[in-house]
Each structure stands twice: as C-alpha cells, then as structure tokens.
Coordinates of C-alpha atoms and ligand atoms in Angstrom, one line a residue:
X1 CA -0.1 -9.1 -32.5
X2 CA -3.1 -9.5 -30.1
X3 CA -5.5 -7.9 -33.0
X4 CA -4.2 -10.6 -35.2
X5 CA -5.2 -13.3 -32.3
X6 CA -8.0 -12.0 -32.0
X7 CA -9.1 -12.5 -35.9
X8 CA -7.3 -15.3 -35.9
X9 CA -9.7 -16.5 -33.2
X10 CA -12.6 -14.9 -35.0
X11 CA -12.0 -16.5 -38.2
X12 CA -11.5 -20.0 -36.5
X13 CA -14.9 -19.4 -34.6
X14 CA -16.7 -19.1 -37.6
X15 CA -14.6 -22.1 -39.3
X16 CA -14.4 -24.4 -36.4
X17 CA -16.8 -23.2 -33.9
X18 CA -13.3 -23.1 -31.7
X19 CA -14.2 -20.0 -29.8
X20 CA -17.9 -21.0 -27.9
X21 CA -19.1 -17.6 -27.9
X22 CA -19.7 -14.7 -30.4
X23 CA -16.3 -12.8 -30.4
X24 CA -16.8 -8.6 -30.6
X25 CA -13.4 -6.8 -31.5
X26 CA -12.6 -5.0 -28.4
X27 CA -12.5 -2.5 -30.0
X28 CA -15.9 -2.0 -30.9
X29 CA -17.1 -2.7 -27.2
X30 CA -14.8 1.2 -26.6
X31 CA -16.3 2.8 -29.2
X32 CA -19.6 4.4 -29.5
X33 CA -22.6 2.5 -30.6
X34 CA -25.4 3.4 -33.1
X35 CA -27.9 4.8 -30.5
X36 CA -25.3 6.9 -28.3
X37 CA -23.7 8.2 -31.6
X38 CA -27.7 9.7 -33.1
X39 CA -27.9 11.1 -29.2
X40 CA -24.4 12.8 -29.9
X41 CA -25.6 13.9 -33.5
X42 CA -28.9 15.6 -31.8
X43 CA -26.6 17.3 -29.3
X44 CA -24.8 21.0 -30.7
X45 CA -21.1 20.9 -30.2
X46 CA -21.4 23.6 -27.2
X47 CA -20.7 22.3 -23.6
X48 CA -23.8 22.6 -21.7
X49 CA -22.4 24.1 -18.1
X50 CA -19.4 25.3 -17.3
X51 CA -17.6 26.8 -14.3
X52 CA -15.0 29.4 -13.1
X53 CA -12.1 27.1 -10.5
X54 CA -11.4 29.1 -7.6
X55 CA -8.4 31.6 -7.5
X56 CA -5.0 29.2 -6.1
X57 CA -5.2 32.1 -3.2
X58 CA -8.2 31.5 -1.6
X59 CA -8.0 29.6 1.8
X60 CA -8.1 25.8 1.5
X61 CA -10.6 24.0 3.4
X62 CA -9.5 21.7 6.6
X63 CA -11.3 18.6 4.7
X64 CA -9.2 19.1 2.1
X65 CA -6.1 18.8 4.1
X66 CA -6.7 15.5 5.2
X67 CA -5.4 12.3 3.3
X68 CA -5.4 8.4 3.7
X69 CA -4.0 5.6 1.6
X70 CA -6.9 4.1 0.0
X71 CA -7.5 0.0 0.8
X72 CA -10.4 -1.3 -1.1
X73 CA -11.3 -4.7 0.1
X74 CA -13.2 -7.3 -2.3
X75 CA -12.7 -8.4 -6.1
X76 CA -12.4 -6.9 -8.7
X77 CA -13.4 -8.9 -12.4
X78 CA -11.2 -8.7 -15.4
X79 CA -11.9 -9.7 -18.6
X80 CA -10.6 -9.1 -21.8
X81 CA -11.9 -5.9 -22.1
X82 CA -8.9 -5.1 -19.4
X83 CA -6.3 -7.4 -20.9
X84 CA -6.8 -5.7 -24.7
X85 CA -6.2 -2.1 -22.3
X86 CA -3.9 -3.0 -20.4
X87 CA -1.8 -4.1 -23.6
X88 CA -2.7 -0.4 -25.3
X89 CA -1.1 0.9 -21.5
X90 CA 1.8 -1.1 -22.0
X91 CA 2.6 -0.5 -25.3
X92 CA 2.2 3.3 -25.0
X93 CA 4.9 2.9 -21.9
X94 CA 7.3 1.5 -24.0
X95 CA 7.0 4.4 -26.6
X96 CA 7.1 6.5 -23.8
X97 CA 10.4 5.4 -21.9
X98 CA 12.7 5.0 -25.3
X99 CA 11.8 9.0 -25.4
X100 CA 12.4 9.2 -22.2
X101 CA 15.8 7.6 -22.4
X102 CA 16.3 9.9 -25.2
X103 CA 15.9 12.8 -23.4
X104 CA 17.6 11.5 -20.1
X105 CA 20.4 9.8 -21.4
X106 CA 22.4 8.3 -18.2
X107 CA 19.8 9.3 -15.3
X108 CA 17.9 7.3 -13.1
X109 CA 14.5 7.4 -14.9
X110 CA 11.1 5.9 -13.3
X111 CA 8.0 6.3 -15.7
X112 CA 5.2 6.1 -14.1
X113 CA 3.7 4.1 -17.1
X114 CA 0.0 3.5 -16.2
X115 CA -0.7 7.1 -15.6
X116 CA 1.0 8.6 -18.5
X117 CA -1.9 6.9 -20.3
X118 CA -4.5 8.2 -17.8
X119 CA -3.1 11.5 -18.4
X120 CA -3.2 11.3 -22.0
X121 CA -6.8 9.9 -21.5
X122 CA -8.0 12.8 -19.7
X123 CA -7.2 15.3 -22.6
X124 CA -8.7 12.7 -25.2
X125 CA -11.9 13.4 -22.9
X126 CA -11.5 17.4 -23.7
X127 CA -10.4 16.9 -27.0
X128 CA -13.0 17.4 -30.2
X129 CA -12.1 16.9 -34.4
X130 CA -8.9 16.2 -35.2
X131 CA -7.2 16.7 -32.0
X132 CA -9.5 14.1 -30.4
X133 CA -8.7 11.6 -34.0
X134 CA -4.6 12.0 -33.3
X135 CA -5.3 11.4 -29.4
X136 CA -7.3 8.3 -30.0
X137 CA -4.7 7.0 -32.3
X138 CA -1.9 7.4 -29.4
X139 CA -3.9 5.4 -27.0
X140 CA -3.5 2.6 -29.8
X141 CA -7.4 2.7 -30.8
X142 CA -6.7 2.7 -34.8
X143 CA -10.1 1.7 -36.3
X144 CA -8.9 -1.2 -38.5
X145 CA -10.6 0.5 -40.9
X146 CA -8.9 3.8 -40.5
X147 CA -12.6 5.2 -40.7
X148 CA -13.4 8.3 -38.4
X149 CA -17.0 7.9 -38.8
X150 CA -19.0 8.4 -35.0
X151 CA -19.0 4.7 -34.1
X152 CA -14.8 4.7 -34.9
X153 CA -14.7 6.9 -32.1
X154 CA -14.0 5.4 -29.0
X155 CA -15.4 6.8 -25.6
X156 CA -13.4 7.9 -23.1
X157 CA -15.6 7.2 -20.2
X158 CA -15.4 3.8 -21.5
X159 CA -11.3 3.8 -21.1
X160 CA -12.3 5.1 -18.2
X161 CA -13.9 2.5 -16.8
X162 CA -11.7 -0.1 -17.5
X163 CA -8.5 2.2 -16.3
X164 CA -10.4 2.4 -13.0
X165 CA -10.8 -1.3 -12.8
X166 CA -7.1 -1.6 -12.8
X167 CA -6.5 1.2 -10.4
X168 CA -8.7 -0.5 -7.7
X169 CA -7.1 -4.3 -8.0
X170 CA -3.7 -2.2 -7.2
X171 CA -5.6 -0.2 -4.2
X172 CA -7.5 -3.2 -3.4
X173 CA -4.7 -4.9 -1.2
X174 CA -5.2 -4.9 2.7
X175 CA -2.1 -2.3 3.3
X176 CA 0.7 -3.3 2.1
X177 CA 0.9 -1.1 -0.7
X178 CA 0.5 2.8 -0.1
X179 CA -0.7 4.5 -3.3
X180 CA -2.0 7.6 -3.4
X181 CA -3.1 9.7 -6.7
X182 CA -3.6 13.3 -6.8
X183 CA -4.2 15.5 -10.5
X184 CA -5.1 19.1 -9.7
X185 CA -5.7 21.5 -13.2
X186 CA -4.9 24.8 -13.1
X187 CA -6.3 27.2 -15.7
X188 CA -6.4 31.5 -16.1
X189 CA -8.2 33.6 -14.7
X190 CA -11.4 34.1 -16.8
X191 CA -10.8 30.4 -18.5
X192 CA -14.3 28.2 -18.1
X193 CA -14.1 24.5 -18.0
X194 CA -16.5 22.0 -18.9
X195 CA -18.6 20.3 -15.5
X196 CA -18.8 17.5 -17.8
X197 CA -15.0 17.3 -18.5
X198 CA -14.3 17.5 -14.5
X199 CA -16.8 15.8 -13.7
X200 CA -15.6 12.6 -15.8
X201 CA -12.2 12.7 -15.1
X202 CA -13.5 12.5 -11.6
X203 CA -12.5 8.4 -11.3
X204 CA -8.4 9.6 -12.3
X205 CA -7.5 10.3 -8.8
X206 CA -8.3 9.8 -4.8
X207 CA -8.0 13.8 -5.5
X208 CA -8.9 16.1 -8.0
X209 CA -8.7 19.9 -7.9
X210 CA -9.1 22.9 -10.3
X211 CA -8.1 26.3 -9.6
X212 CA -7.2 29.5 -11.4
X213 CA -3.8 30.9 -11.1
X214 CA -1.8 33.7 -12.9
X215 CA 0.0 32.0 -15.7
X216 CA 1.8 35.5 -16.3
X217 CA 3.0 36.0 -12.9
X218 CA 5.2 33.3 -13.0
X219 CA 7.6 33.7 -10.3
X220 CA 4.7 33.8 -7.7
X221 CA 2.6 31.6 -9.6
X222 CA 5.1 28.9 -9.2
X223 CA 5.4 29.2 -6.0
X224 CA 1.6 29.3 -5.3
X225 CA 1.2 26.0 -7.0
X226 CA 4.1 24.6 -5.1
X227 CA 3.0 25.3 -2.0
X228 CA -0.8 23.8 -2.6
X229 CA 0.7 20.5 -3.9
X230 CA 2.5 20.0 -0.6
X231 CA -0.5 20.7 1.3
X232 CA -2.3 18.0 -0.4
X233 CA 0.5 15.3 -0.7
X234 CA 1.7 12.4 1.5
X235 CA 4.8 13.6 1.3
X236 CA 6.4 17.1 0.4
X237 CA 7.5 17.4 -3.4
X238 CA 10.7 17.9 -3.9
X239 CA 10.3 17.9 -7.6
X240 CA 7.5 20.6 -8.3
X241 CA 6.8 23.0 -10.6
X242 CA 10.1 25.1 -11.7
X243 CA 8.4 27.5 -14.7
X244 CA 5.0 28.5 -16.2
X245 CA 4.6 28.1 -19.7
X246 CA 3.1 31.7 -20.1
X247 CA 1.7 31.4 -23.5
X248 CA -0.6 28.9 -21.9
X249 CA -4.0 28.9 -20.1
X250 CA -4.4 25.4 -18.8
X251 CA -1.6 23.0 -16.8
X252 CA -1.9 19.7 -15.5
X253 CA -0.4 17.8 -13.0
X254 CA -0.7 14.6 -11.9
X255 CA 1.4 12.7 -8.5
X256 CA 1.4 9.3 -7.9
X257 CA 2.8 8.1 -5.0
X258 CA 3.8 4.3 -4.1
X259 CA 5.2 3.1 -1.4
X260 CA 5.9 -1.2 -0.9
X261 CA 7.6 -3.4 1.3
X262 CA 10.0 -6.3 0.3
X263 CA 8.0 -9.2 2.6
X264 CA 10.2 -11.1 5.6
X265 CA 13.0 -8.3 5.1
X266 CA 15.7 -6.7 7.2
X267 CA 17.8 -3.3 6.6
X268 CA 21.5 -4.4 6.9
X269 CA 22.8 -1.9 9.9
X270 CA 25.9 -0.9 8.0
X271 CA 26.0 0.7 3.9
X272 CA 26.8 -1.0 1.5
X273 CA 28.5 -0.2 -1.7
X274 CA 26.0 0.2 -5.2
X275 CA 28.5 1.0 -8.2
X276 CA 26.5 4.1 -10.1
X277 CA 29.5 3.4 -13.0
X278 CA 32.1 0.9 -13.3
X279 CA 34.2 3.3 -11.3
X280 CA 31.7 5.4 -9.2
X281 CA 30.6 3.7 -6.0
X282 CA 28.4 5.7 -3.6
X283 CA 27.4 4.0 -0.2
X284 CA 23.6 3.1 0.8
X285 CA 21.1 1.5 3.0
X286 CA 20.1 -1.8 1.8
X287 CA 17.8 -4.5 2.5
X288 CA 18.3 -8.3 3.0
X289 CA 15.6 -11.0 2.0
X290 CA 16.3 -15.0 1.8
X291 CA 14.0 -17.4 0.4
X292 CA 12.4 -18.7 -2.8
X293 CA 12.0 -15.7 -5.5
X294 CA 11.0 -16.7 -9.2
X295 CA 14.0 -16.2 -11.1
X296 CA 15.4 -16.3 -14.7
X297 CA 19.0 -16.6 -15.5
X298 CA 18.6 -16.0 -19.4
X299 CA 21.7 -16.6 -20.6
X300 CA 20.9 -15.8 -24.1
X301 CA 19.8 -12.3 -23.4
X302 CA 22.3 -12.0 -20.5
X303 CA 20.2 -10.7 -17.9
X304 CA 19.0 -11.8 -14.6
X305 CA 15.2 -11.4 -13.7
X306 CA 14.3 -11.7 -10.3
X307 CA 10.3 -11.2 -9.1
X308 CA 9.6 -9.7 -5.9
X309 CA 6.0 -9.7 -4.8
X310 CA 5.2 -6.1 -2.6
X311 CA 1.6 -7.8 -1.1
X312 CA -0.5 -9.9 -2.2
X313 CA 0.1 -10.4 -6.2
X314 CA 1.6 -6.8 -7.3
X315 CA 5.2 -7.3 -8.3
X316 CA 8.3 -6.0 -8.8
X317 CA 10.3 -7.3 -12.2
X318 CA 14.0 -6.3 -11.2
X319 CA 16.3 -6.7 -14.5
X320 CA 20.2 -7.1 -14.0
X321 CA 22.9 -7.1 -17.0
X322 CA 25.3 -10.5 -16.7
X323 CA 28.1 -12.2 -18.3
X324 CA 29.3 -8.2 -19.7
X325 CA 26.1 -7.2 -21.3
X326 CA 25.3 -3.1 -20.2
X327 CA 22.0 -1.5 -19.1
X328 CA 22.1 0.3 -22.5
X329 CA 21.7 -3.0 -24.0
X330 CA 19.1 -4.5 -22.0
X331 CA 17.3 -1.1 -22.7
X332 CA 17.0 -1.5 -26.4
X333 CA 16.0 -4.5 -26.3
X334 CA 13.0 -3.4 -24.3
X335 CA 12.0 -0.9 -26.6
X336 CA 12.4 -3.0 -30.1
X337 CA 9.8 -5.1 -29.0
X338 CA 6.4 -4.8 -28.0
X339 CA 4.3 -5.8 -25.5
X340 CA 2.8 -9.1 -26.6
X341 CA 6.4 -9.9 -27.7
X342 CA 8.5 -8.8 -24.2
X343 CA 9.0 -12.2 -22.3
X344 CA 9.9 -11.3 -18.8
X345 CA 7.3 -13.0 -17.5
X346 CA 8.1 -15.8 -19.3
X347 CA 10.4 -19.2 -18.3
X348 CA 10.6 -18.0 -14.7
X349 CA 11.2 -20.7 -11.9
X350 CA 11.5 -21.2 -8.4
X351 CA 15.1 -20.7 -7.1
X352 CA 16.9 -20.3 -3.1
X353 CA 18.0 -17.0 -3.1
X354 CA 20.1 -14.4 -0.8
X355 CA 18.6 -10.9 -2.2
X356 CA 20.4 -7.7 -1.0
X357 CA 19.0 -4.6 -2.8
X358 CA 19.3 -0.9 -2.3
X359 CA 16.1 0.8 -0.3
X360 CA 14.8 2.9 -2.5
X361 CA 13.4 6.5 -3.1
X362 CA 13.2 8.0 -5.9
X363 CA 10.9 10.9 -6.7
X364 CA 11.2 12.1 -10.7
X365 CA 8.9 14.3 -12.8
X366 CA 8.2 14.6 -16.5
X367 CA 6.1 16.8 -19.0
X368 CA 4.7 14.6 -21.2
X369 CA 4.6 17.0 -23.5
X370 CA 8.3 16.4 -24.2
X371 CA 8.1 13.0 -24.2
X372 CA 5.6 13.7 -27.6
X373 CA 7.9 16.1 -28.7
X374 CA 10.6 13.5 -28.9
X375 CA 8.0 11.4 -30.2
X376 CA 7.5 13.5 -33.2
X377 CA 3.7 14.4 -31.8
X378 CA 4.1 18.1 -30.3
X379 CA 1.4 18.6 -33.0
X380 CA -0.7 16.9 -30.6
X381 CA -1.2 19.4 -28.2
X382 CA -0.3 23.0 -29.7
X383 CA -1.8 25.9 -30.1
X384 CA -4.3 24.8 -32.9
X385 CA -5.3 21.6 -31.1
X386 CA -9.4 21.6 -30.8
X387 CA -10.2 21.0 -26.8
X388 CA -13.9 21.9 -27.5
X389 CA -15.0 19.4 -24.7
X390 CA -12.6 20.6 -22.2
X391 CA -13.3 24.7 -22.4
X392 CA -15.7 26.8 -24.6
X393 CA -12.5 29.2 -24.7
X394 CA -9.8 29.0 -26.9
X395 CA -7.6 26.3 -25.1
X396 CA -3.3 26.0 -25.3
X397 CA -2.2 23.5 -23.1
X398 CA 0.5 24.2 -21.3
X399 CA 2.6 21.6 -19.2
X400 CA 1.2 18.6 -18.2
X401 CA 3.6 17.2 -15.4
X402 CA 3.4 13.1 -14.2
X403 CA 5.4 12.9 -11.1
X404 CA 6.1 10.5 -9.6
X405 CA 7.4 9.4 -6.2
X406 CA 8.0 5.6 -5.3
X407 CA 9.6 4.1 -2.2
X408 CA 10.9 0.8 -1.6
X409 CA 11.6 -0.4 2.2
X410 CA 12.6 -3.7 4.3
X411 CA 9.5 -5.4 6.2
X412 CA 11.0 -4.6 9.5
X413 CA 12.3 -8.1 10.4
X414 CA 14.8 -8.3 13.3
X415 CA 18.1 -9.2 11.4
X416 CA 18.7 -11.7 14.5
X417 CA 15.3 -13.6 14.1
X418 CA 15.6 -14.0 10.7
X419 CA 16.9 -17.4 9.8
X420 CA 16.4 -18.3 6.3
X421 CA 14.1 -20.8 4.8
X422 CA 15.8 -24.0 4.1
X423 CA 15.1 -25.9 0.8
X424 CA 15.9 -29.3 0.1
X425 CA 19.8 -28.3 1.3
X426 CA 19.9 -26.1 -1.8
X427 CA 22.5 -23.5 -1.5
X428 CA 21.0 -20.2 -1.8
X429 CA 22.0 -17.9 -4.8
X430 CA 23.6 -14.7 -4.0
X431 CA 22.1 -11.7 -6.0
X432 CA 23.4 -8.8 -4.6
X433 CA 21.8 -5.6 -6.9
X434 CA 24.8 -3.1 -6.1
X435 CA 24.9 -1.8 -10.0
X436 CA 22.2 -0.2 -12.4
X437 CA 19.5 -2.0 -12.8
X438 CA 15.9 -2.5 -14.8
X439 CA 12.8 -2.1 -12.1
X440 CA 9.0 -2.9 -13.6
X441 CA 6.8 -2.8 -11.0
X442 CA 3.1 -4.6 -12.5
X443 CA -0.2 -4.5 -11.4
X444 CA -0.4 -8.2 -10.5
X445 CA -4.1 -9.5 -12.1
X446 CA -3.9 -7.4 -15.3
X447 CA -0.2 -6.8 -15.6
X448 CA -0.3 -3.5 -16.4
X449 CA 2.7 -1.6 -15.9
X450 CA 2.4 1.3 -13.3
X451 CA 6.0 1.8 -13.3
X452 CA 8.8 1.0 -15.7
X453 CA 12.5 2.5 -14.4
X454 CA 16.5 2.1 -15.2
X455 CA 17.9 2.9 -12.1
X456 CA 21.2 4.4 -11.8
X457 CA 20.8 6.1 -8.3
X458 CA 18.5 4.2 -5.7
X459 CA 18.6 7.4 -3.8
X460 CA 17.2 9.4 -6.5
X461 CA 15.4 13.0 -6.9
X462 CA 15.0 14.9 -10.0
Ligands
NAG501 C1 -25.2 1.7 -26.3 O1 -24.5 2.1 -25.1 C2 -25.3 2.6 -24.0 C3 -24.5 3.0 -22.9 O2 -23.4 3.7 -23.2 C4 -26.3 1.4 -23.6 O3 -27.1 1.9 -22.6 C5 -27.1 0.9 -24.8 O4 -27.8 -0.2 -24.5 C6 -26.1 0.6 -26.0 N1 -26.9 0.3 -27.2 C7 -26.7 -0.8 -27.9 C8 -27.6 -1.0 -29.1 O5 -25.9 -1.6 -27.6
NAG502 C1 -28.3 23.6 -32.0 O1 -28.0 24.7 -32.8 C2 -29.1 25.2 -33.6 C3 -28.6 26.4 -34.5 O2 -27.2 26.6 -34.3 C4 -30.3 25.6 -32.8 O3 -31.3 26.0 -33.6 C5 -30.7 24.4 -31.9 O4 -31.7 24.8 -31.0 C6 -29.5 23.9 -31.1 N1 -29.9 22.7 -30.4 C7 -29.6 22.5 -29.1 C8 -30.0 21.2 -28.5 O5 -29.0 23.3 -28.4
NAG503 C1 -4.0 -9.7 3.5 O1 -5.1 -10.6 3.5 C2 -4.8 -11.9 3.3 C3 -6.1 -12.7 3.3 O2 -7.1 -12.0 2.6 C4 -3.9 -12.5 4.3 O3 -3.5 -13.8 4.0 C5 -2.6 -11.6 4.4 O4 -1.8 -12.1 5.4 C6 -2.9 -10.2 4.6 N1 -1.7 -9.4 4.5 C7 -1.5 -8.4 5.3 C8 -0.2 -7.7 5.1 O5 -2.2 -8.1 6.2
NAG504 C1 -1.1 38.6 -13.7 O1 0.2 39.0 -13.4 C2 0.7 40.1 -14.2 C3 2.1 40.3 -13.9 O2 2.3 40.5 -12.5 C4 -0.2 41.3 -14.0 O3 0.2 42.4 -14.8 C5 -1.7 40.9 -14.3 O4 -2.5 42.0 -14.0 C6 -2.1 39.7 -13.5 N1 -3.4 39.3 -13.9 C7 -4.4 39.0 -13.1 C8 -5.7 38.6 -13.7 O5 -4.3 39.1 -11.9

C-alpha cells in the first residue's frame, strides 16, 4: 500500500507538479549509493579486525554493575524516512505474532515488536550473499526490481539510524517511562567476531556485551549466562536461558524492559475478579482511573478500543471483544490485514470514562528462531547461512532469545482525593477490563509498535 502512494505520488508529481519537491523512493535513500558501493567493490570480503570476548567467568567490573533508566531530553525529527520504517517494523510484528499465536495457542503472549526487528537487523549487519539477500527481504526491503545488484542492497547502519531515532523519542520522555535495553552475544571459545559488527550494533542497546562461554557444557553454561543477565538487569529474570543449542557457536539475547504508569491512577485496596475463561476467574490487583480517554465502540468489528497515554504521547491501545465476539476473533482479524490497512487509530473520540484494569507484569521470552520456523524461514539462519560480516569463522547461530519484561502500575493517587473530572454532567462509561484482552503499546510520534500482546493472565511469567 504505502509503495503504491508513494508512486502514486510520484507519478502525480511529475503529471501535476502535486508533490513540491523531488520524491526519492525510500528505498533508495537505505540502500547503498554509487560511490559507497565502488568503495565496497575495492574492499576484499575479509573482516579487517577482529577480537576474542572475554570467557563468561572472568570477574565483572563494578562499572558494569551499575544501571539507570535512560531520559533523553530534547526533540527528536521524524520524517518519512521513519514513517516508511516504522511501517516495515510493523508489518514484520504482525507476521511475527500470527506465528506466535501459532506456537502459543491460549497463553498470554507480549511481542516485543520493535526489537524483534532490531534483532533481525543486527544479524542482517553480520550477514553476507544470500543469507544477507533473504534477511533484507524479511525486513520488507524487496527492490521493486527484485535486482540484487550493490545499490539493491540496503545498509544496515542506515536501518540503524533510523531504528535509533525511534528508540530515543520513546527514551526521550522526562521519567515516566522506564525502559531499559540490554543485548549481550555469547560466542565459543576460540570464535572471533568482527570489531566492525560490534562495533555497529553498538546503538541496539543502553548495554551491549560479548563473551565466550562453553556451548558444550551446557548445564553450567546455562547457568553462567543466567546468572550474568541478572547482574546486569533492572530486575532479576525469571525467564532466562533453559538450554544451549550445542551444535551452535554464537547466541543472542536481547531484554527489554518497560515499565509505565496509568496518569491520575489509584490501586483499588481490595482484588478484584479478571475471568482468564468464561469459567476461570483468578483474583488481582487492579487500578482505577476516571476521566476523558479516546475511545471507539466499533460495533461493526465488535470490539472496544480504549487509548491510554503512559507520559507524554507514548500509548497504550487496549482492544476488548463485545457484543459475543472472542479474542480469537479479534486476533485474526489483526493478522489478515496489514499495517497501512489496521484502523485502530482510526475514528477514535473523546468519551467520560470509569477505567478499572488489572496491574500488570508480565515478563515472556521467545527465540525468534521459532517464530521463522513457523514462518516457513528456518532456512534463514541454519547451518549454511553466510555470516561473513559477523565472524571470519564458520558461524551457526544458535538461539537468539527477545525477552521481554513490561509492567503496568497506578500513579499513586490517594483513592480519597481522587474525585473524578466532571464533563458537561455526562455519565461516565464503565469499562471494567476483567477478561482477555488485546494490549499495543506505540511509540507515540512514529507509531511504531514496541509491543503487541493478547493477554490472558495480567500476572504473567513464561
Ligand atoms: C553516499 O553516501 C555517503 C554516506 O554513506 C555520503 O557521504 C555520500 O555523499 C553519498 N554519495 C552520493 C553521491 O550521494
Ligand atoms: C584483496 O585480495 C587480493 C588477492 O586475493 C590481494 O591481492 C589484495 O591485496 C587484497 N586487497 C585488500 C585491500 O586487502
Ligand atoms: C514532563 O515535561 C512536561 C513539559 O516538558 C511537563 O508538562 C510534564 O508535566 C512533565 N511530566 C512529568 C511526569 O514530569
Ligand atoms: C567444554 O565443556 C566440555 C564438557 O564439559 C569439555 O569437555 C570441554 O573441554 C570444554 N571446552 C572448553 C574449551 O573448555
């Protein structure tokens, strides 16, 4: 669809004069250009430096220990260079979670959208030949064309870039979002990897480590591993590391962690009921909020969309089944359409209303190798895939874990002082969320999902 504008826009530019400046195919402003692709054709296909990471064992440094939630002040400018990526993000997200509810049929699931692209970015950076072709194509770069020549390639420092742009607008607000982004690789003993490689993945994380750890010795490697992520996390991992993938030599893992605050909030002192199936109910904390929320009651879809705003403009899209439509339902309809074409954020309106919804914590972890494997890509990453930039060793990938960990909590508002906004005598609308439910949380200036979740359990760790 938003190629087709963009031609569309193209052709009328050069028919009408419509568009007022010279229109370049995103694309193209990715990819490589004439002079960096003769510099790359100079260059031998042999990394220039590499290094050996440090064995997992050896004693961590006290700087290291040490973490802080990141708040950038300042702005941040978007153009459509971010819009045309953010829509790649988002499509590749919605692939993502129909595999994901594939594979995790009637659990709580929480994909942390945004860096399950990252993470597929980072080995498009090591990748070379075909490997680095098949990659490009999943981040939804498909010369028109279908040529591979050099300036068909796109590079990744460029995606890079622009995915750092939209990490900072969500760091950028003034604390009242806690994020906090850690990737740590772990290769063999003996495996070299590229400075360039680590060096450029360098923007992927408030933290980035590499170390060497016994992919053999699995029942103390795991272990090891374990016990460095929870020395670098804001909060202990629950969901870790469980196995090695032996045949491998290189593992990745990513954590996110987010943590918001539903504004002018309360905890209600007593549980409350959430109904995890029509005949299930569980009891659990939840949180109280009156006032005006934009809202949708689309009664042709049958769902409720409510928009909570955690800070300044990041929100949270929360999706509820009405008038006897199911989850399921409200799930495939998400995945049969595409971004450009998904119109929650469409129609919405003011409304009074009287929001209970469960605190949250939920904490899940995925390889996103399965999710390829149920999308019919293992081929992907496999033992023949070329990593030539990554490692001047033969590479196999071995699991490459996005965990995630998100928390949602009341603003701290004394239950007695809170006396809802009035408007205009409008009787508030009672939305209580006490059954499964849709949660999107977007970045708020590019829209980029950073989290996309069906939510069965609010208290949730797998
Ligand atoms: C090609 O890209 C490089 C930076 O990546 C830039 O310095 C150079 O000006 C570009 N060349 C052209 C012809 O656009
Ligand atoms: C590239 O490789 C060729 C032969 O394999 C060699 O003669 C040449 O010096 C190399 N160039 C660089 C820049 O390493
Ligand atoms: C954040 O900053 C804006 C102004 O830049 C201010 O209006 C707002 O109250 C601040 N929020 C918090 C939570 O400090
Ligand atoms: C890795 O662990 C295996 C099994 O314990 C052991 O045989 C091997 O020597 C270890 N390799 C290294 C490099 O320490």
């Amino acid at each position: 669809m938003y190629l087709q504008n963009i031609l569309l826009c193209l052709i009328a530019s050069l028919v009408l004069s419509t568009c007022n400046r010279v229109y370049v195919h995103p694309f193209n402003l990715f990819a490589y250009n004439k002079s960096e692709c003769e510099h790359i054709q100079t260059q031998n296909d042999t990394i220039e430096k590499t290094f050996l990471p440090i064995p997992i064992e050896t004693e961590i440094t006290s700087e290291e220990k040490i973490w802080k939630v990141k708040t950038y002040q300042g702005k941040y400018h978007f153009g459509y260079l971010e819009s045309f990526l953010t829509s790649l993000i988002n499509d590749l997200g919605l692939r993502a979670f129909e595999a994901l509810k594939g594979i995790h049929t009637s659990n709580t699931i929480l994909l942390p959208s945004a860096n399950f692209y990252w993470s597929m970015v980072s080995f498009y950076l090591g990748a070379s030949g075909e490997t680095a072709i098949s990659l490009q194509k999943l981040l939804g770069f498909e010369h028109p064309s279908g040529s591979t020549s050099c300036t068909s390639q796109v590079n990744g420092l460029k995606i890079i870039s622009k995915l750092k742009t939209i990490d900072s607008a969500l760091f950028s607000k003034n604390g009242s979002i806690s994020v906090w982004k850690t990737v740590s690789i772990f290769v063999s003993p003996g495996v070299p990897l590229s400075e360039n490689f680590i060096h450029d993945l360098g923007p992927s994380a408030d933290h980035l480590y590499t170390r060497a750890v016994n992919f053999t010795d699995s029942a103390t490697s795991v272990h090891l591993v374990n016990e460095f992520l929870d020395t670098r996390l804001p909060k202990k991992t629950k969901s870790g590391l469980t196995s090695f993938d032996e045949a491998s030599n290189v593992m990745y893992i990513s954590h996110v962690y987010y943590k918001g605050k539903v504004a002018k909030s309360f905890l209600i002192p007593e549980l409350q009921q959430f109904w995890i199936e029509p005949n299930r109910q569980i009891s659990v904390p939840m949180i109280s909020a009156s006032g005006i929320f934009q809202f949708k009651d689309d009664s042709i879809q049958n769902q409720l969309v409510v928009k909570i705003y955690l800070g300044e403009n990041d929100f949270l899209l929360l999706i509820l089944p009405t008038n006897g439509n199911t989850i399921e339902n409200i799930e495939s309809s998400i995945t049969s359409y595409n971004w450009q074409t998904l119109n929650w954020l469409n129609g919405l309106s003011n409304r009074y209303i009287h929001l209970s919804i469960p605190k949250l914590e939920i904490e899940c972890s995925y390889d996103a190798k399965d999710i390829l494997t149920y999308m019919k890509l293992s081929s992907l990453l496999q033992k023949t895939s070329h990593f030539g930039k990554l490692s001047n060793e033969q590479i196999n990938i071995g699991k490459i874990l996005n965990i995630v960990h998100f928390e949602l909590e009341d603003s701290g508002e004394n239950e007695a002082n809170h006396i809802p906004e009035k408007n205009k005598g409008q009787e508030p609308l009672e939305v209580n969320v006490n059954k499964p439910f849709i949660l999107v949380f977007f970045e708020g200036t590019t829209k980029a999902l950073i989290l996309l979740g069906r939510i069965v359990n609010p208290l949730t760790i797998i």
